[in-house]
Amino acid sequence: MSTSRKKWYKLDNAAKMIPSTTQGTNTRVFRICCELNEEVDPAVLQEAVDTTVQAFPYFSSMLRKGLFWYYLEESSERAVVCEDDLPACHPLYKPGVRSLLYRVSYFGRRINVEMYHALADGTGAFVFVRRLVTNYLILKHPDAVPPDYERLEMTEEEDSRDAFNHYYMHGGNGLKQLRNMSTRWAFRLKGPKDPNMENHMVEAVIDTAKFVDLAHTFSTTVGILSVALFIEAIIDGMTLRERSRKAVTVAVPVNLRQYFPSATNRNFFGVIMISYLPDQYTGDLGEIIDSVKASFEQQLSEDMIKKTMSSYAALEHNVAVKVMPLVLKDLSVQGFASISKMGMTCTVSNMGRIEMPDELAPYISYFSAFTTTPNAQITIATFRDKMTFGWASGITTHMVMCAFCRKLHERGIDTTIATNDHDIREA
Amino acid sequence: MLFCNKCNVNIRGSKAECPLCGSPLIGTPEDPAFPVLPPHKHTLRSVFKVIVFAFLVLMIVMGTLRYMIGPSAGWATAVMLWSPLGLAGVFITMTYRNNILKLISAEFYSVMVLDLLIDLATGWYGWSVAFVIPSCFVALVIVSFFVGRAVFGSHGGYLMYLITAEILSFFQIFFILADRNPFTYIAVAVMALMLILFLAEMIFFYQDFKNATSRTLHI
């Protein structure tokens, strides 16, 4: 197809910053895994991918550089399924390389879908993964699916609308957003970095019912409890001096579709910052939960969400920002990202409950997800009786996950973990 | 399944020690969740470090020789002036190695800029604006056209590179107006040629141009 006739898309507001901040271990790639109860059939998986992408033409894009902004351009390249043979969350976007921004691989009983964050957020990517897994299982087990089962009606229709632009109303203060990015310095996780700049993943699987019961004992939600538990685990590794001097700040992505109805699969999320001062911690998890709950309530009010979203979009619509050449924008965004990194300890993202058709649920064990960031990110996913915490970091040691798993055990919750550590064979 | 007594966690795969605390494990290895991979080496970074070091050593050695030998070692000065061109070429090649048209364009523009600076640093004889820059623009357009045709086939993929070169070539007029070009005919001829090419592209490939600019120049 002639380049000039290819379809192209502007990046959404959140995606505009992503290529500029892609460096080192922060490849801006996230991985969604589906562990089945049987070995993956590669030929069937390839067929499922070919079928699924037809409903998501937007995903068959490559990232290009314009003079002022990055943009996505339609690609005729076909995603080829292969066995997982690359380091997890290996870069998908390499400047100058015209390649797809997602890859599908398999390993044993797992189907892995990795996606560059400029293409979609976790919610949008999960729509794709759900349809892929559905199509795969239907192809693999046609007898197990009811005869009137319609593939296309099982998942939401793909929508490539830029929801930020759709809901933007002039009046937000984009500069306020920049100022907020340079908040006070937070405690930074420490440890030896991977010499090859690869990401280290830890996947912790627990029983959903037990975690929900634990949340009920504290009269809170699963999301708030998760954030509180990780704050507790981080404090466990801080010295007394560090506890008195720095806050533990957790970034929590918020799905804006809950506040602004949209079927878009593209990025449509905001980030709230939950700060806790460890010097006030007396060993009672309830204190952390109360503090986190108050922060959530204050920042998740509809008014605050609207203001935050408008400030994101206001920056993009600022004339001076618009006409700044991309090369300068890249440098500016990298600079601001470095500053904002100092104000954040880690990110905790909750994908929520993943729904799959009842007919196909017996073939699926669980879902898990991992997202690369400059520091560390935990991505939580729940499928039926299994809840997973996916940790991704460029640090080779896992003090936080160690403390987290031990504290879960103390509270009666057993954990099964899997990592890609110590799995490097000598050449 | 392997088990760590200190962390009280079950561990998948075949691990020599607990990934969380480093303690010995008990139990039987089971199916892993991640594959075992060979170490991923970044050879390009090492090559770049060697090149930068070699460049710095060259500059120091040439500077030292120039000081010791005196003004008769003009060759040492020339090496010091021209070697940044080589380093820039290497840096540009490594940066744009995945995009041949961008690489070609960046190499030509860096040659033009560095030659301009060298001309300025050596007392301004005007050879850069009289001969080098006009020749570079012509060569850039020719090479971009043939490489673009070979890589993309259609005009849309390389039209912006040609138009950018044609528009930038008109900046030569500033050196002519400032009387800094001792031999203006070549620069004027090149600008006339670029103008003809630009008009031809606008007239015959306007739709391709419009499509390319709508995506490349969107704000």
XYZ file of C-alpha atoms in Angstrom:
646
model
C 0.000 0.000 0.000
C 1.274 3.484 -0.840
C 2.515 5.328 2.234
C 0.437 8.377 1.380
C -2.804 6.345 1.406
C -2.215 4.618 4.710
C -4.524 5.506 7.553
C -2.924 7.428 10.370
C -3.937 8.408 13.913
C -2.896 11.171 16.229
C -1.660 9.927 19.579
C -3.994 10.411 22.520
C -3.000 12.744 25.344
C -1.339 10.120 27.563
C 0.407 8.455 24.636
C 2.034 11.687 23.474
C 4.534 11.550 26.339
C 5.324 7.877 26.118
C 7.866 7.726 23.253
C 9.839 10.558 24.879
C 10.164 8.632 28.140
C 11.082 5.279 26.598
C 14.616 4.516 27.694
C 16.637 1.925 29.547
C 14.530 -0.514 31.556
C 11.511 1.725 31.061
C 10.600 0.294 27.671
C 6.960 1.451 28.191
C 5.880 -2.060 27.297
C 3.366 -3.940 29.363
C 2.726 -7.662 29.283
C -0.577 -9.408 29.847
C -0.404 -13.146 30.422
C -3.140 -15.705 30.322
C -2.188 -19.023 31.909
C -4.348 -21.820 30.586
C -4.960 -25.249 32.046
C -3.395 -26.860 28.967
C -0.391 -26.400 26.692
C -0.746 -23.648 24.095
C -1.130 -24.757 20.470
C 0.962 -22.306 18.383
C -0.871 -22.895 15.098
C -4.253 -22.266 16.706
C -2.908 -19.221 18.490
C -1.663 -17.779 15.198
C -5.080 -18.293 13.659
C -6.694 -16.638 16.678
C -4.358 -13.637 16.367
C -5.122 -13.272 12.648
C -8.851 -13.328 13.404
C -8.658 -11.000 16.399
C -6.634 -8.212 14.773
C -9.303 -7.814 12.118
C -11.557 -6.411 14.824
C -8.787 -4.124 16.068
C -7.314 -2.505 12.932
C -5.974 0.353 15.028
C -3.557 -2.033 16.745
C -1.864 -2.805 13.432
C 0.027 0.466 13.519
C 3.611 1.616 13.723
C 4.884 4.718 15.468
C 6.256 7.510 13.310
C 7.831 10.856 14.076
C 6.329 14.058 12.803
C 7.838 17.498 13.097
C 5.714 18.398 16.141
C 4.219 15.157 17.436
C 4.543 11.410 17.110
C 1.722 9.655 15.281
C 0.560 6.152 14.418
C 0.502 4.927 10.833
C -1.317 1.893 9.566
C 0.927 -1.107 8.958
C 0.389 -4.078 6.681
C 2.756 -6.176 8.766
C 1.307 -9.374 10.220
C 1.876 -10.300 13.868
C 3.674 -13.646 13.902
C 3.265 -15.764 17.014
C 6.464 -17.239 18.386
C 7.646 -18.986 21.498
C 8.679 -16.591 24.263
C 12.386 -16.125 23.526
C 13.016 -12.513 24.452
C 13.524 -10.875 27.841
C 10.144 -9.888 29.281
C 8.851 -6.504 28.068
C 11.649 -6.209 25.534
C 11.448 -2.904 23.606
C 8.722 -2.750 20.963
C 9.449 0.748 19.738
C 12.910 1.384 18.326
C 13.314 4.764 16.607
C 13.456 4.328 12.879
C 12.308 0.722 12.904
C 8.920 0.254 11.277
C 7.430 -2.530 13.341
C 4.204 -3.418 15.060
C 3.729 -2.129 18.567
C 2.566 -5.400 20.036
C 3.743 -9.008 20.037
C 2.074 -12.276 20.913
C 4.127 -15.168 22.251
C 3.562 -18.367 24.157
C 5.455 -20.428 26.697
C 4.145 -23.702 28.008
C 0.565 -22.991 29.067
C 0.887 -19.225 28.857
C -0.197 -16.820 26.197
C 1.698 -13.527 26.452
C 0.591 -10.308 24.794
C 3.036 -7.430 25.023
C 2.002 -3.980 23.955
C 3.637 -0.578 23.694
C 1.823 1.862 25.968
C 1.399 4.447 23.200
C -1.047 2.073 21.561
C -3.404 1.420 24.449
C -3.738 1.358 28.214
C -4.296 -1.774 30.284
C -8.065 -1.645 29.929
C -7.891 -1.325 26.168
C -5.273 -4.041 25.911
C -7.343 -6.384 28.066
C -10.230 -6.037 25.622
C -7.865 -7.269 22.922
C -6.475 -10.075 25.090
C -9.944 -11.226 26.157
C -11.028 -11.457 22.548
C -7.791 -13.215 21.567
C -8.134 -15.811 24.322
C -11.824 -16.257 23.507
C -11.069 -16.808 19.823
C -8.230 -19.179 20.686
C -10.332 -21.316 23.004
C -13.234 -21.403 20.559
C -10.887 -22.630 17.827
C -9.250 -25.133 20.147
C -12.444 -26.445 21.707
C -15.275 -25.937 19.240
C -17.299 -28.677 20.903
C -17.131 -26.996 24.273
C -18.728 -23.825 23.009
C -22.512 -23.612 22.764
C -23.625 -23.823 19.106
C -25.285 -20.381 19.172
C -22.140 -18.739 20.477
C -21.272 -15.616 18.511
C -17.619 -14.589 18.600
C -18.087 -10.966 17.709
C -20.661 -10.178 20.326
C -18.597 -11.439 23.244
C -16.427 -8.355 23.688
C -16.743 -4.638 23.285
C -16.467 -3.200 19.823
C -13.094 -1.718 19.130
C -13.023 2.074 19.198
C -9.980 4.130 18.323
C -11.411 7.445 19.468
C -9.199 9.805 21.461
C -11.364 10.116 24.570
C -9.154 12.852 26.090
C -9.861 15.063 23.120
C -13.514 14.087 23.130
C -14.056 15.271 26.696
C -11.631 18.184 26.701
C -13.070 21.489 27.840
C -10.874 24.518 27.845
C -10.161 25.820 31.297
C -7.686 23.371 32.750
C -4.307 24.608 33.858
C -1.654 22.637 32.062
C 1.123 24.367 33.965
C -0.467 23.224 37.211
C 0.013 19.681 36.025
C 3.703 20.331 35.435
C 4.083 21.912 38.864
C 2.369 18.924 40.457
C 4.860 16.644 38.790
C 7.660 18.244 40.777
C 6.254 17.499 44.227
C 8.421 16.773 47.211
C 10.873 13.984 46.896
C 9.650 10.521 47.807
C 11.519 7.487 49.073
C 13.172 5.739 46.134
C 13.547 1.984 45.970
C 17.182 0.946 45.979
C 19.050 -2.061 44.734
C 21.497 -3.224 42.061
C 20.277 -2.456 38.550
C 20.321 -5.121 35.875
C 23.603 -4.644 33.938
C 21.852 -5.401 30.642
C 18.944 -3.074 31.413
C 16.440 -5.919 31.442
C 13.300 -5.944 33.543
C 12.860 -8.332 36.438
C 9.392 -9.735 36.958
C 7.869 -11.346 40.006
C 4.394 -12.823 39.722
C 2.612 -13.573 42.986
C -0.606 -15.607 42.845
C -2.966 -15.803 45.824
C -6.485 -16.925 46.634
C -8.975 -14.184 45.787
C -11.497 -15.094 48.486
C -8.897 -14.889 51.250
C -7.736 -11.474 50.114
C -11.303 -10.205 49.872
C -11.948 -11.523 53.400
C -8.865 -9.679 54.609
C -10.174 -6.499 53.005
C -13.503 -7.000 54.785
C -11.781 -7.379 58.147
C -10.330 -3.913 57.609
C -13.662 -2.630 56.217
C -12.031 -1.553 53.007
C -11.799 -2.425 49.341
C -9.356 -4.737 47.605
C -7.743 -1.805 45.781
C -7.117 0.268 48.911
C -5.886 -2.770 50.831
C -3.421 -3.600 48.022
C -1.957 -0.094 48.060
C -1.738 -0.129 51.864
C -0.032 -3.521 51.933
C 2.598 -2.380 49.466
C 3.199 0.806 51.438
C 3.653 -1.370 54.514
C 6.099 -3.610 52.641
C 8.091 -0.602 51.462
C 8.260 0.868 54.986
C 9.587 -2.497 56.168
C 12.717 -1.930 54.089
C 13.283 1.704 55.138
C 15.731 2.730 57.821
C 14.432 4.828 60.732
C 16.214 7.859 59.295
C 14.573 7.366 55.923
C 11.170 6.979 57.568
C 11.572 10.327 59.279
C 12.685 12.168 56.158
C 10.777 10.880 53.168
C 7.246 9.976 52.234
C 6.225 6.779 50.499
C 4.341 7.956 47.423
C 2.428 5.507 45.286
C 1.059 6.454 41.897
C -2.297 4.861 41.181
C -3.591 4.924 37.610
C -7.329 5.568 37.445
C -9.487 4.339 34.604
C -11.274 7.472 33.413
C -13.929 5.388 31.652
C -15.622 5.071 35.060
C -16.169 8.839 35.085
C -16.406 9.642 31.370
C -18.211 6.931 29.412
C -16.099 5.745 26.530
C -15.559 2.529 24.636
C -12.119 3.566 23.452
C -9.304 1.015 23.602
C -6.715 3.771 23.550
C -5.175 5.369 26.614
C -7.778 6.965 28.810
C -6.479 7.067 32.335
C -5.350 9.554 34.937
C -2.911 9.137 37.801
C -3.476 10.010 41.452
C -0.658 10.162 43.981
C -1.109 8.540 47.374
C 1.439 9.733 49.917
C 2.058 8.277 53.349
C 4.511 9.605 55.921
C 6.215 6.592 57.537
C 7.279 8.515 60.634
C 3.690 8.236 61.853
C 3.568 4.472 61.308
C 3.158 2.450 64.538
C 2.950 -1.004 62.991
C -0.828 -1.002 62.515
C -1.890 -1.627 58.933
C -5.213 0.008 59.725
C -3.490 3.403 60.034
C -2.083 3.091 56.531
C -5.454 1.963 55.206
C -7.217 4.962 56.759
C -4.682 7.355 55.255
C -4.879 5.717 51.810
C -8.672 5.690 51.943
C -8.782 9.402 52.748
C -6.447 10.150 49.825
C -8.538 8.084 47.456
C -11.754 9.811 48.512
C -10.222 13.245 48.193
C -8.648 12.673 44.791
C -11.309 10.491 43.242
C -14.099 13.030 43.578
C -15.682 13.750 40.209
C -14.676 17.381 40.389
C -11.018 16.552 41.038
C -10.967 13.983 38.249
C -12.425 16.507 35.795
C -9.864 19.114 36.783
C -6.992 16.644 36.481
C -8.139 15.450 33.083
C -8.578 18.981 31.816
C -5.104 19.915 33.003
C -3.612 16.993 31.066
C -5.401 18.016 27.905
C -4.739 21.741 28.488
C -1.016 21.135 28.220
C -1.503 19.450 24.862
C -3.703 22.297 23.596
C -1.291 25.029 24.707
C -0.174 26.856 21.564
C 3.440 27.151 22.676
C 3.580 23.423 23.327
C 1.901 22.624 20.015
C 4.410 24.469 17.842
C 7.494 23.336 19.749
C 9.519 20.976 17.515
C 9.339 17.349 18.559
C 13.042 17.143 19.321
C 12.655 19.892 21.936
C 9.452 18.336 23.263
C 11.320 15.045 23.746
C 14.027 16.752 25.784
C 11.474 18.704 27.841
C 9.359 15.649 28.577
C 12.446 13.657 29.553
C 13.427 16.433 31.894
C 10.012 16.605 33.538
C 9.829 12.815 33.723
C 13.163 12.750 35.576
C 11.831 15.283 38.057
C 8.503 13.512 38.547
C 10.332 10.204 39.053
C 11.889 11.692 42.169
C 8.420 12.284 43.638
C 7.265 8.698 43.285
C 8.195 5.455 45.048
C 6.292 3.021 42.864
C 3.061 2.530 40.959
C 0.188 0.220 41.893
C -2.297 -0.469 39.124
C -5.444 -2.519 39.668
C -6.966 -4.045 36.530
C -9.923 -5.293 38.531
C -11.933 -8.450 37.904
C -11.499 -9.991 34.487
C -14.649 -11.496 33.088
C -14.626 -14.365 30.626
C -17.569 -16.410 29.343
C -18.554 -19.178 31.721
C -18.131 -21.762 28.956
C -14.460 -20.887 28.571
C -13.516 -20.253 32.210
C -12.653 -23.937 32.926
C -9.792 -23.705 30.397
C -8.228 -20.655 32.037
C -6.154 -20.722 35.211
C -5.497 -17.017 35.713
C -4.426 -13.717 34.186
C -1.454 -11.625 35.212
C 0.076 -8.374 33.994
C 3.377 -6.513 34.221
C 4.164 -2.902 33.331
C 7.601 -1.340 32.995
C 8.239 2.023 34.669
C 11.263 4.108 35.711
C 11.060 2.681 39.265
C 8.722 -0.255 39.910
C 5.117 -1.114 39.178
C 2.740 -3.674 40.575
C -0.185 -4.629 38.374
C -3.062 -6.485 40.006
C -5.448 -8.716 38.102
C -8.224 -10.941 39.405
C -9.788 -13.861 37.602
C -12.295 -15.931 39.526
C -10.487 -17.552 42.462
C -6.978 -16.321 41.612
C -5.558 -12.873 42.200
C -2.154 -11.954 40.816
C 0.323 -9.218 41.666
C 2.753 -8.616 38.829
C 5.911 -6.775 39.898
C 8.220 -5.288 37.264
C 11.411 -3.413 37.991
C 14.925 -2.871 36.681
C 16.298 -3.750 40.138
C 17.535 -7.331 40.475
C 16.548 -7.781 44.137
C 12.984 -7.904 45.440
C 12.906 -6.639 48.998
C 9.422 -5.183 48.636
C 7.897 -8.353 47.201
C 9.708 -10.372 49.862
C 8.149 -8.266 52.634
C 4.774 -8.269 50.866
C 4.624 -12.062 50.536
C 5.792 -12.599 54.107
C 3.154 -10.224 55.466
C 0.468 -11.967 53.430
C 1.571 -15.262 54.963
C 1.377 -13.740 58.454
C -2.228 -12.854 57.658
C -3.049 -16.371 56.510
C -2.677 -15.955 52.753
C -0.307 -18.305 50.940
C 1.515 -17.174 47.819
C 2.936 -18.895 44.777
C 5.531 -16.873 42.929
C 7.231 -17.079 39.580
C 10.100 -14.899 38.410
C 12.399 -14.493 35.449
C 15.337 -14.015 37.820
C 18.302 -16.328 37.966
C 17.146 -17.634 34.643
C 20.023 -16.309 32.616
C 22.070 -19.204 31.346
C 25.742 -18.731 30.700
C 26.506 -18.191 27.011
C 6.795 -27.182 43.678
C 9.795 -25.546 45.338
C 9.287 -23.854 48.698
C 11.149 -21.225 50.728
C 10.952 -21.758 54.487
C 11.910 -18.183 55.287
C 9.430 -16.421 53.030
C 6.835 -19.206 53.189
C 6.154 -19.006 49.470
C 5.819 -21.643 46.766
C 8.127 -21.044 43.824
C 7.583 -22.153 40.246
C 10.363 -23.228 37.963
C 13.783 -24.594 38.692
C 15.558 -22.104 40.935
C 18.856 -22.498 42.746
C 17.700 -20.216 45.573
C 14.717 -18.160 46.649
C 14.358 -15.167 44.289
C 13.039 -13.051 47.162
C 15.508 -13.677 49.991
C 18.245 -15.864 48.498
C 17.663 -18.777 50.913
C 17.983 -22.441 49.885
C 14.801 -24.101 48.657
C 13.161 -27.447 49.329
C 10.785 -29.421 47.123
C 10.646 -30.471 43.498
C 11.003 -28.093 40.538
C 7.850 -27.658 38.445
C 6.903 -25.982 35.194
C 8.370 -22.478 34.960
C 6.412 -19.401 33.925
C 9.326 -17.717 32.140
C 11.879 -19.238 29.735
C 15.591 -19.532 30.448
C 17.401 -17.104 28.144
C 21.035 -16.384 27.283
C 22.362 -13.008 28.465
C 21.437 -10.145 26.151
C 24.546 -8.198 25.183
C 24.616 -4.557 24.185
C 27.592 -4.485 21.803
C 26.721 -1.158 20.169
C 27.258 0.742 23.406
C 30.728 -0.747 23.814
C 31.656 0.159 20.233
C 30.519 3.725 20.765
C 32.593 4.022 23.953
C 35.699 2.848 22.070
C 35.099 5.361 19.266
C 34.578 8.292 21.649
C 37.722 7.334 23.571
C 39.731 7.072 20.339
C 38.489 10.509 19.273
C 39.439 12.114 22.585
C 42.888 10.494 22.488
C 43.372 11.790 18.925
C 42.411 15.341 19.955
C 44.773 15.278 22.938
C 47.673 13.845 20.910
C 47.179 16.328 18.058
C 46.879 19.205 20.499
C 50.071 18.148 22.254
C 51.977 17.779 18.969
C 50.760 21.169 17.795
C 52.062 22.725 21.007
C 55.428 20.936 20.819
C 56.120 21.370 17.112
C 54.634 24.818 16.729
C 52.888 26.580 13.794
C 54.577 24.312 11.220
C 52.338 21.474 12.435
C 49.328 22.870 10.637
C 48.386 19.302 9.731
C 47.755 18.647 13.440
C 45.360 21.604 13.552
C 43.621 20.342 10.435
C 43.157 16.896 12.009
C 41.713 18.492 15.135
C 39.279 20.528 13.053
C 38.132 17.700 10.795
C 37.978 14.793 13.244
C 34.709 16.030 14.839
C 33.184 15.435 11.414
C 34.160 11.787 11.670
C 32.783 11.486 15.180
C 29.548 13.200 14.150
C 29.271 10.765 11.254
C 29.638 7.788 13.561
C 27.156 9.211 16.061
C 24.607 9.939 13.338
C 25.037 6.465 11.859
C 24.409 4.824 15.204
C 21.431 7.058 15.972
C 19.693 6.680 12.626
C 20.895 3.217 11.666
C 17.314 1.995 11.326
C 16.142 4.747 8.963
C 18.273 5.013 5.830
C 16.732 8.255 4.543
C 17.097 10.007 7.873
C 20.672 8.758 8.088
C 21.532 10.089 4.643
C 19.886 13.444 5.344
C 21.548 13.823 8.744
C 24.986 12.970 7.309
C 24.679 15.547 4.543
C 23.380 18.268 6.868
C 26.121 17.584 9.389
C 28.738 17.874 6.619
C 27.254 21.232 5.583
C 27.133 22.600 9.126
C 30.584 21.399 10.129
C 32.171 22.665 6.897
C 30.539 26.032 7.536
C 32.039 26.091 11.024
C 35.476 25.035 9.763
C 35.368 27.741 7.092
C 34.469 30.248 9.793
C 37.226 28.991 12.121
C 39.897 29.205 9.405
C 39.297 32.831 8.448
C 36.295 32.548 6.117
C 37.344 31.914 2.544
C 33.769 31.118 1.554
C 34.520 27.706 0.003
C 31.829 26.084 2.158
C 28.962 28.238 0.825
C 30.379 28.535 -2.697
C 31.023 24.848 -3.431
C 30.392 22.389 -0.591
C 26.872 23.329 0.486
C 25.360 23.642 -3.014
C 26.949 20.315 -4.014
C 25.660 18.666 -0.869
C 22.101 19.781 -1.567
C 22.188 18.385 -5.086
C 23.752 15.124 -3.951
C 21.255 14.828 -1.089
C 18.257 15.213 -3.376
C 19.612 12.713 -5.903
C 20.562 10.105 -3.301
C 17.293 10.552 -1.369
C 15.288 10.108 -4.551
C 16.948 6.860 -5.609
C 17.163 5.370 -2.123
C 13.579 6.433 -1.376
C 12.326 4.801 -4.584
C 14.188 1.617 -3.746
C 12.956 1.469 -0.147
C 9.420 2.825 -0.403
C 8.460 2.535 -4.050
C 5.843 5.276 -3.817
C 6.505 9.010 -3.497
C 4.770 9.470 -0.175
C 7.501 7.707 1.765
C 10.338 10.027 0.754
C 8.652 13.187 -0.560
C 9.073 15.061 2.738
C 12.840 14.446 2.673
C 13.107 15.924 -0.830
C 10.928 18.927 -0.004
C 12.834 19.593 3.228
C 16.133 19.630 1.303
C 14.680 21.878 -1.397
C 13.317 24.400 1.121
C 16.509 24.433 3.193
C 18.569 25.053 0.052
C 16.916 28.482 -0.252
C 18.750 29.558 2.918
C 21.841 29.932 0.739
C 20.382 33.257 -0.335
C 21.285 34.764 3.036
C 24.998 34.214 2.381
C 24.636 35.778 -1.055
C 22.803 38.810 0.297
C 25.394 39.195 3.067
C 28.142 39.076 0.432
C 29.755 36.071 2.095
C 29.713 33.885 -1.007
C 32.714 34.599 -3.274
C 31.319 32.588 -6.176
C 27.531 32.803 -6.259
C 26.718 31.121 -9.583
C 26.731 27.554 -8.238
C 24.516 28.428 -5.268
C 22.089 30.379 -7.483
C 21.948 27.549 -10.034
C 21.252 25.023 -7.268
C 18.490 27.181 -5.793
C 16.896 27.514 -9.215
C 17.061 23.745 -9.688
C 15.540 23.148 -6.239
C 12.747 25.598 -7.007
C 11.944 23.743 -10.236
C 11.903 20.401 -8.409
C 9.725 21.855 -5.654
C 7.197 23.216 -8.137
C 7.163 19.923 -10.028
C 6.386 18.055 -6.820
C 3.620 20.504 -5.894
C 2.002 20.241 -9.303
C 2.357 16.538 -10.064
C 2.372 15.011 -6.574
C 0.230 17.444 -4.608
C -2.002 14.754 -3.092
C 1.008 12.798 -1.840
C 2.439 16.013 -0.471
C -0.819 16.885 1.254
C -1.098 13.426 2.835
C 2.515 13.456 3.965
C 2.287 16.951 5.488
C -1.033 16.272 7.222
C 0.577 13.537 9.297
C 4.112 14.912 9.611
C 3.144 18.488 10.381
C -0.028 17.945 12.441
C -0.104 20.014 15.628
